[in-house]
Short mmCIF file of the C-alpha atoms (twelve columns), coordinates in Angstrom:
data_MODEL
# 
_entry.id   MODEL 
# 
loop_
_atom_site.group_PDB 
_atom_site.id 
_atom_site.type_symbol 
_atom_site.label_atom_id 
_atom_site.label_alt_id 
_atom_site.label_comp_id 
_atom_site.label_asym_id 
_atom_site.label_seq_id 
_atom_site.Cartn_x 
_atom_site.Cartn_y 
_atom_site.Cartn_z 
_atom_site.pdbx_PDB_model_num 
ATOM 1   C CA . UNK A 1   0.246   -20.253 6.291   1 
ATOM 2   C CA . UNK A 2   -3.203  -17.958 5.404   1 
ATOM 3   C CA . UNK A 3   -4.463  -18.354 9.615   1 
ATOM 4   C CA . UNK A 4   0.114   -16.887 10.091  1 
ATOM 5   C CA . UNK A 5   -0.558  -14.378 7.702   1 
ATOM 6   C CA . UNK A 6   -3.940  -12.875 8.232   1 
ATOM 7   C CA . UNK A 7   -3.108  -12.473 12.073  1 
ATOM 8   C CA . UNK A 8   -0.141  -10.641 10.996  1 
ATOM 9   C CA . UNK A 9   -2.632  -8.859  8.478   1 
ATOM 10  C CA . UNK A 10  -4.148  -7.210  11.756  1 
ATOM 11  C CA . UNK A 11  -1.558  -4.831  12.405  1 
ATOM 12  C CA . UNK A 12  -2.112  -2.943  8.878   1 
ATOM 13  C CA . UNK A 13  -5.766  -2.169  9.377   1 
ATOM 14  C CA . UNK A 14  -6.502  0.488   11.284  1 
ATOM 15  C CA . UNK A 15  -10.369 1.464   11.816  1 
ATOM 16  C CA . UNK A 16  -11.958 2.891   9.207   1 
ATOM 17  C CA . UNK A 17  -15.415 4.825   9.671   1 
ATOM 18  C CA . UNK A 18  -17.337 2.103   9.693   1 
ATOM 19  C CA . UNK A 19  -21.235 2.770   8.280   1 
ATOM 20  C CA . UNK A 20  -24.472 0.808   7.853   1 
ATOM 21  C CA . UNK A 21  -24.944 1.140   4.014   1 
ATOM 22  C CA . UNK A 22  -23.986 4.121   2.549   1 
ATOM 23  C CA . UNK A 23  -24.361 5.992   5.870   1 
ATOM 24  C CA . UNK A 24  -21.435 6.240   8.032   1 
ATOM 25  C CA . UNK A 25  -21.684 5.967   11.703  1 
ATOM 26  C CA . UNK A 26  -21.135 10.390  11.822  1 
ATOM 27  C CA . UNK A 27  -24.268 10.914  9.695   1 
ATOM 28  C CA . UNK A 28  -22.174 11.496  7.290   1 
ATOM 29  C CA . UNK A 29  -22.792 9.533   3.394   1 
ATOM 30  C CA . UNK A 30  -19.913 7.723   1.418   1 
ATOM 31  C CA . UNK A 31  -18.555 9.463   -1.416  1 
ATOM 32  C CA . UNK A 32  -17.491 5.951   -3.038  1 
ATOM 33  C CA . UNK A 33  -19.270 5.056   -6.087  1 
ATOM 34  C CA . UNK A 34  -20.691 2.076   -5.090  1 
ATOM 35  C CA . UNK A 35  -21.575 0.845   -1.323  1 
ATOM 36  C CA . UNK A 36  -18.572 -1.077  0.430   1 
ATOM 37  C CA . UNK A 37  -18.807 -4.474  0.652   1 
ATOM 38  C CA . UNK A 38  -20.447 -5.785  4.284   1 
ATOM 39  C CA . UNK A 39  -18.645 -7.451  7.065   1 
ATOM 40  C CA . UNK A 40  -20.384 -10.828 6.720   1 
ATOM 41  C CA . UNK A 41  -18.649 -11.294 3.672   1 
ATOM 42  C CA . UNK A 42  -15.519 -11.227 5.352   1 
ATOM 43  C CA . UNK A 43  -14.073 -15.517 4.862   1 
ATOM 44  C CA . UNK A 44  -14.297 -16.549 8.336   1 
ATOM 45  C CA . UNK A 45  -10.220 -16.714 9.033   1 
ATOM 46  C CA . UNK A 46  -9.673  -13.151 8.010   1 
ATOM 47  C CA . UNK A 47  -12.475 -12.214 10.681  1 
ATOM 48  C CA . UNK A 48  -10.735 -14.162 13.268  1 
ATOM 49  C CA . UNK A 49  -7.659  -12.714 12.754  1 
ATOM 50  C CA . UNK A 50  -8.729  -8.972  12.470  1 
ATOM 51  C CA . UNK A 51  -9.783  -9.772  16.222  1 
ATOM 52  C CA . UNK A 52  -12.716 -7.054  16.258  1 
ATOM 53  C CA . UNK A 53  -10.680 -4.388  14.310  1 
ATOM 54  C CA . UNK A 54  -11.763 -3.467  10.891  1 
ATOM 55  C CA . UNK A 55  -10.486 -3.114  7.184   1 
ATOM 56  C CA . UNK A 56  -9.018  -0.130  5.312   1 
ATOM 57  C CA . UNK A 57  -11.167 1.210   3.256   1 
ATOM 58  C CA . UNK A 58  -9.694  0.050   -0.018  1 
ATOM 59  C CA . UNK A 59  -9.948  -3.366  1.252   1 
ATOM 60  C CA . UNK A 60  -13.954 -3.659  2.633   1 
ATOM 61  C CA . UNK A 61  -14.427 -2.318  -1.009  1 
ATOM 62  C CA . UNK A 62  -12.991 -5.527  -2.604  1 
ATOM 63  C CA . UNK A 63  -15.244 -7.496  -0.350  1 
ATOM 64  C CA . UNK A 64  -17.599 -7.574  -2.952  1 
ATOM 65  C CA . UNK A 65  -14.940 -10.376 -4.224  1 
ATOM 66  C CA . UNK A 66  -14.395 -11.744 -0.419  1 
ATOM 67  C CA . UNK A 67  -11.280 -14.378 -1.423  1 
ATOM 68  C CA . UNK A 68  -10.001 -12.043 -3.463  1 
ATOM 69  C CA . UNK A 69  -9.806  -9.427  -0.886  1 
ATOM 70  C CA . UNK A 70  -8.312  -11.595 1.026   1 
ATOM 71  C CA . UNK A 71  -5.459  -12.858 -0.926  1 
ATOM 72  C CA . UNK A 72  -4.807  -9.566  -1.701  1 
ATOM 73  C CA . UNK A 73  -4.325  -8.388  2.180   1 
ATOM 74  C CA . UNK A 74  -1.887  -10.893 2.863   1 
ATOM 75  C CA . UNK A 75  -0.079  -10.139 -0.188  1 
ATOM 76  C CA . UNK A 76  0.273   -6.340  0.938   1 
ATOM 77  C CA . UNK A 77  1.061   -7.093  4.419   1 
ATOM 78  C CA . UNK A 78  3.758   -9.776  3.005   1 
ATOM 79  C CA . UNK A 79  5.013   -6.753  1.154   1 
ATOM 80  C CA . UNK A 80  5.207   -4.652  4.413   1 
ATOM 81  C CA . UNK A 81  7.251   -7.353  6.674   1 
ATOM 82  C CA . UNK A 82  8.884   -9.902  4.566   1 
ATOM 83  C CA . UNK A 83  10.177  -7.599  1.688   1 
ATOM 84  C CA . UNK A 84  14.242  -7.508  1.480   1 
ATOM 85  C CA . UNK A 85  14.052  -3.832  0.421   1 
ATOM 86  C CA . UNK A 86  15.021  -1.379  3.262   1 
ATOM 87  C CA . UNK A 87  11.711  0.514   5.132   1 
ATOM 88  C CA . UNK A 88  12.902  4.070   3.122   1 
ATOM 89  C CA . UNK A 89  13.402  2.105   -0.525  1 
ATOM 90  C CA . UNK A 90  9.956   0.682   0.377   1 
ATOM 91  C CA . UNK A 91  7.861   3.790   1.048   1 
ATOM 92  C CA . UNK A 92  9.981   5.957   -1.522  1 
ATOM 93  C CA . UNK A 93  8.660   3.192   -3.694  1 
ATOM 94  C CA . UNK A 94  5.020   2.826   -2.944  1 
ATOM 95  C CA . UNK A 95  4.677   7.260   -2.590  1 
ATOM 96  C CA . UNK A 96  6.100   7.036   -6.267  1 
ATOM 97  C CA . UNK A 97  3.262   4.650   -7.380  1 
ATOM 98  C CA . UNK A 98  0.526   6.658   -5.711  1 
ATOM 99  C CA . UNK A 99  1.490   9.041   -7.436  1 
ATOM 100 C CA . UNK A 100 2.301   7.451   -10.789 1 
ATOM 101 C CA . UNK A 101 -0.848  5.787   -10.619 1 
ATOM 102 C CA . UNK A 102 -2.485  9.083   -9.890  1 
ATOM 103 C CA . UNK A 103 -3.950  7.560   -6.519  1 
ATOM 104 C CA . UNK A 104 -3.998  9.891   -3.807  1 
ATOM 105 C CA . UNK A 105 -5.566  7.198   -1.678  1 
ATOM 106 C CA . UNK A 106 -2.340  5.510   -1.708  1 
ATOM 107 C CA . UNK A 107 -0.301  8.658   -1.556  1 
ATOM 108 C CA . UNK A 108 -2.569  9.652   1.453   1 
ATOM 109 C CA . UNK A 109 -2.361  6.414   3.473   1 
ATOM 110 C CA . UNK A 110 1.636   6.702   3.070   1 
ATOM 111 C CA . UNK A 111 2.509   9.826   3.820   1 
ATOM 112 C CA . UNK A 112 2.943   9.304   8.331   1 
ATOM 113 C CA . UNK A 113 4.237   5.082   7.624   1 
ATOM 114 C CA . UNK A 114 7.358   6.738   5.407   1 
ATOM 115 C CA . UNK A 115 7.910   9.679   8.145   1 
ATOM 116 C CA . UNK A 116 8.220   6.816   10.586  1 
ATOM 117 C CA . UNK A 117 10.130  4.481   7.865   1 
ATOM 118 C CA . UNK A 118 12.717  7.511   7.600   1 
ATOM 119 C CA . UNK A 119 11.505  8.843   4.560   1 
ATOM 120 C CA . UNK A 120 11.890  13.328  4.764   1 
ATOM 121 C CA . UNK A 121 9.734   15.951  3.906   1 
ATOM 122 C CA . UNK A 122 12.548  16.988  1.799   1 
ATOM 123 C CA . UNK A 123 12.322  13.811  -0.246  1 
ATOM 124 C CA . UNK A 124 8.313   13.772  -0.344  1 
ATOM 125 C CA . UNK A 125 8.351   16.958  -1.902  1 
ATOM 126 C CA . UNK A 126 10.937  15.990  -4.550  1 
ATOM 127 C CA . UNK A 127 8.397   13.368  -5.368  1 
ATOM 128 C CA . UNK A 128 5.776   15.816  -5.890  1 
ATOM 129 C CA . UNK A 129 7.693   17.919  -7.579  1 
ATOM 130 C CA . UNK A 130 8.874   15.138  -9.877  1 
ATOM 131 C CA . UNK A 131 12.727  15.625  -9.153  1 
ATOM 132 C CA . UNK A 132 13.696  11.914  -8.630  1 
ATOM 133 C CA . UNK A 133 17.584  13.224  -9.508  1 
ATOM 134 C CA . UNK A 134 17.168  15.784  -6.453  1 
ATOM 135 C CA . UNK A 135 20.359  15.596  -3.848  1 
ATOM 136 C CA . UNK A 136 17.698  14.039  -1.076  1 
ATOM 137 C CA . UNK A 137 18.307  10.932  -2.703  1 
ATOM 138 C CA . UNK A 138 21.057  8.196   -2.889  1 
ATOM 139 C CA . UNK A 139 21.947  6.561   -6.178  1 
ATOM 140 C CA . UNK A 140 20.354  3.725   -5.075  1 
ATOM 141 C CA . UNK A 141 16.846  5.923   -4.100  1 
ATOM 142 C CA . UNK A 142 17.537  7.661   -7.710  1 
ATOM 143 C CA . UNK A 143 17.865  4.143   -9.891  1 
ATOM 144 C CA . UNK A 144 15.139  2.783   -7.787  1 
ATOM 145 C CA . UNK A 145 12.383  6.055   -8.725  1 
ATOM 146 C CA . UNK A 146 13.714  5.746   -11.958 1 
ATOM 147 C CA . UNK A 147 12.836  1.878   -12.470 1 
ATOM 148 C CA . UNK A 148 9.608   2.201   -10.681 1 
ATOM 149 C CA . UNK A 149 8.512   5.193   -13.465 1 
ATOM 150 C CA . UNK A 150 9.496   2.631   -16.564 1 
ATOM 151 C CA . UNK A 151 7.959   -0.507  -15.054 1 
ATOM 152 C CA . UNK A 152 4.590   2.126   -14.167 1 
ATOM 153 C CA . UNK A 153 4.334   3.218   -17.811 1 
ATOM 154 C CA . UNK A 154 5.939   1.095   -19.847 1 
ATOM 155 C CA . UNK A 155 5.972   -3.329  -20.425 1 
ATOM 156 C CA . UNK A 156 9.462   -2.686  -21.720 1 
ATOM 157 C CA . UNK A 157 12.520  -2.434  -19.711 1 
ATOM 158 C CA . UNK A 158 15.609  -1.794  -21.808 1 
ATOM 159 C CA . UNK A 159 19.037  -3.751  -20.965 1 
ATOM 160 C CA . UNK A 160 20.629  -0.068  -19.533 1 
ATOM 161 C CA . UNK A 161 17.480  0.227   -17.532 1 
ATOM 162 C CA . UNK A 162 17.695  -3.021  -15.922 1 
ATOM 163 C CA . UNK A 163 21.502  -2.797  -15.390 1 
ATOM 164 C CA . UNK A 164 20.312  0.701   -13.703 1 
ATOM 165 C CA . UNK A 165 18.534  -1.367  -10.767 1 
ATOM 166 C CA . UNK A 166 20.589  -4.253  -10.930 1 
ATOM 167 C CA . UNK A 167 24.115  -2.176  -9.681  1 
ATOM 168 C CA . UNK A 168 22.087  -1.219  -6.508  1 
ATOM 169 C CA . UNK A 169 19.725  -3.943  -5.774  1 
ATOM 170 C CA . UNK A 170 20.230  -7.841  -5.418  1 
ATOM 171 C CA . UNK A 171 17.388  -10.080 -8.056  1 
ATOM 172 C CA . UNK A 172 15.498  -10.767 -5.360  1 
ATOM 173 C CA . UNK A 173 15.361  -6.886  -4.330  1 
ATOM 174 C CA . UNK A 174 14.555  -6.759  -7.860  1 
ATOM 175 C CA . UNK A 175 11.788  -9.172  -8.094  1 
ATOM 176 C CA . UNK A 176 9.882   -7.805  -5.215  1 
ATOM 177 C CA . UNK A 177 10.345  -4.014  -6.797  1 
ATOM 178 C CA . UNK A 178 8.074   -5.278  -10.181 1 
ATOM 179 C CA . UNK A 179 5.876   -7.692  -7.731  1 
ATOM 180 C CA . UNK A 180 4.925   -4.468  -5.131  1 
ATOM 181 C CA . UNK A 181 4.280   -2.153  -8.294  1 
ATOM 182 C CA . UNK A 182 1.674   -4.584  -9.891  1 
ATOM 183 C CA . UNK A 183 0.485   -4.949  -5.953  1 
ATOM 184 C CA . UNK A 184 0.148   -1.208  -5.469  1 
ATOM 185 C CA . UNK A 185 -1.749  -0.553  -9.087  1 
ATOM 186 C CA . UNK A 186 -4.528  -2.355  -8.024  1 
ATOM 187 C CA . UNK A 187 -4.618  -1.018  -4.805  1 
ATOM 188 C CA . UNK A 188 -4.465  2.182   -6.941  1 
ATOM 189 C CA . UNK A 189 -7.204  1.543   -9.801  1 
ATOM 190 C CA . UNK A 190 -9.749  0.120   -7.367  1 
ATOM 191 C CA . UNK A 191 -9.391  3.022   -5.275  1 
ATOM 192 C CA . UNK A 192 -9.665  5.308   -8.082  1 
ATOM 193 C CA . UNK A 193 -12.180 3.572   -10.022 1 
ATOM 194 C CA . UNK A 194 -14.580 2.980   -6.613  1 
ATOM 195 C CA . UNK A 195 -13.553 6.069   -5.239  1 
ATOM 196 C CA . UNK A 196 -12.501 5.299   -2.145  1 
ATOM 197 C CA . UNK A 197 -12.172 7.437   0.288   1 
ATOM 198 C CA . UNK A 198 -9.085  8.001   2.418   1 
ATOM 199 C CA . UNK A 199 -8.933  5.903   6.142   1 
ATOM 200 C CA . UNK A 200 -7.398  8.203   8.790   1 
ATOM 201 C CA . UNK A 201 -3.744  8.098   8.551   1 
ATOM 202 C CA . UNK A 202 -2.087  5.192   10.259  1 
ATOM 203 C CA . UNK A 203 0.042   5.853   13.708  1 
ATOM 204 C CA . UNK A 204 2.757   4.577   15.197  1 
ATOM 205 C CA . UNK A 205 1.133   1.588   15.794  1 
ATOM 206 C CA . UNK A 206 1.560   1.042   12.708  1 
ATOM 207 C CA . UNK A 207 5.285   0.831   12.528  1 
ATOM 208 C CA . UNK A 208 6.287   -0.746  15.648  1 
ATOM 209 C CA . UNK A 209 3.963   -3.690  14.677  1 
ATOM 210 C CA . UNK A 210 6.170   -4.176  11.607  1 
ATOM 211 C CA . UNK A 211 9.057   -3.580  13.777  1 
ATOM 212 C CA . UNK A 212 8.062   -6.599  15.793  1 
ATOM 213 C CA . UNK A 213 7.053   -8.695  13.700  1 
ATOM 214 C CA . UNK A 214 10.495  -8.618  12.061  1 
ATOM 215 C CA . UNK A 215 12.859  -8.694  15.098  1 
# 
């Protein structure tokens, strides 16, 4: 099951600027607090998989913990293609944690995979502006932004609140909801903590792999 994963993993890693140390392959120097972890440290069946293509940033910093890293890729790209929740519930959910979490990283990385996902500027900037109860979005989009801010801030979900997701998403739907939030905090606090910087924004490529690997 990890060797079916990881070479699923593949898709979701776009290069990253890639440098030797602190000094990236432009001349230019990382503006992470500490140096990313190195490529050797990569377990040898993630390397395979990756076939020659390299980690998001976010990721070759929790190298430093190299099985750790790892089980935390597959759990993101499990999150990505085997997730029940439609592409537009997904990325409405993960923008609202970027920015919940205060992680532009996240936020950044996200912005081009919801456009393609179906996600509007309309709704993006209803994010921003904190209007989850805008007119862009369903009930559905509006319970789910809504559950996704009490789970973010709070350990307590009351009975109303839970009923709230519960009339527009099935327990599994549900499940998955709490399980990518914890997944996409600590995306969020190592990227804030370490600094990371942004990868280039994902293309299409990016998409249509999910697409595939779905049909």
């Amino acid at each position: 099951m990890w060797v079916t994963l990881a070479i699923d993993a593949q898709r979701f890693f776009p290069r990253p600027r890639r440098g030797a140390g602190r000094e990236q392959r432009w001349g230019q120097k990382s503006m992470a607090r500490i140096e990313y972890g190195i490529d050797e440290n990569i377990p040898p069946d993630v390397l395979s998989a990756l076939d020659g293509k390299d980690l998001l940033n976010v990721f070759r910093m929790m190298l430093h913990s190299p099985r750790m890293m790892g089980s935390a890729a597959i759990l993101g790209v499990v999150g990505l293609l085997e997730s029940t929740l439609d592409p537009v519930s997904r990325e409405l959910l993960i923008l609202s944690c970027g920015l919940r979490f205060q992680a532009d990283y996240e936020w950044d990385q996200h912005v081009s995979i919801s456009d393609m996902a179906g996600v509007t500027g309309e709704q993006r900037a209803a994010l921003l502006a904190g209007d989850i109860d805008a007119d862009c979005f369903s009930d559905a989009d509006q319970a789910l932004l809504r559950f996704t801010g009490v789970v973010a801030a709070s350990p307590i979900v009351s009975d109303a609140e839970f009923a709230d997701i519960r009339a527009h998403f099935t327990d599994r739907q549900v499940v998955e909801v709490v399980m990518l939030i914890g997944f996409y905090f600590l995306l969020g606090r190592v990227a804030t903590v370490f600094e990371v910087e942004s990868d280039p924004r994902p293309g299409d490529e990016v998409l249509n792999a999910g697409v595939r690997a779905t049909a």
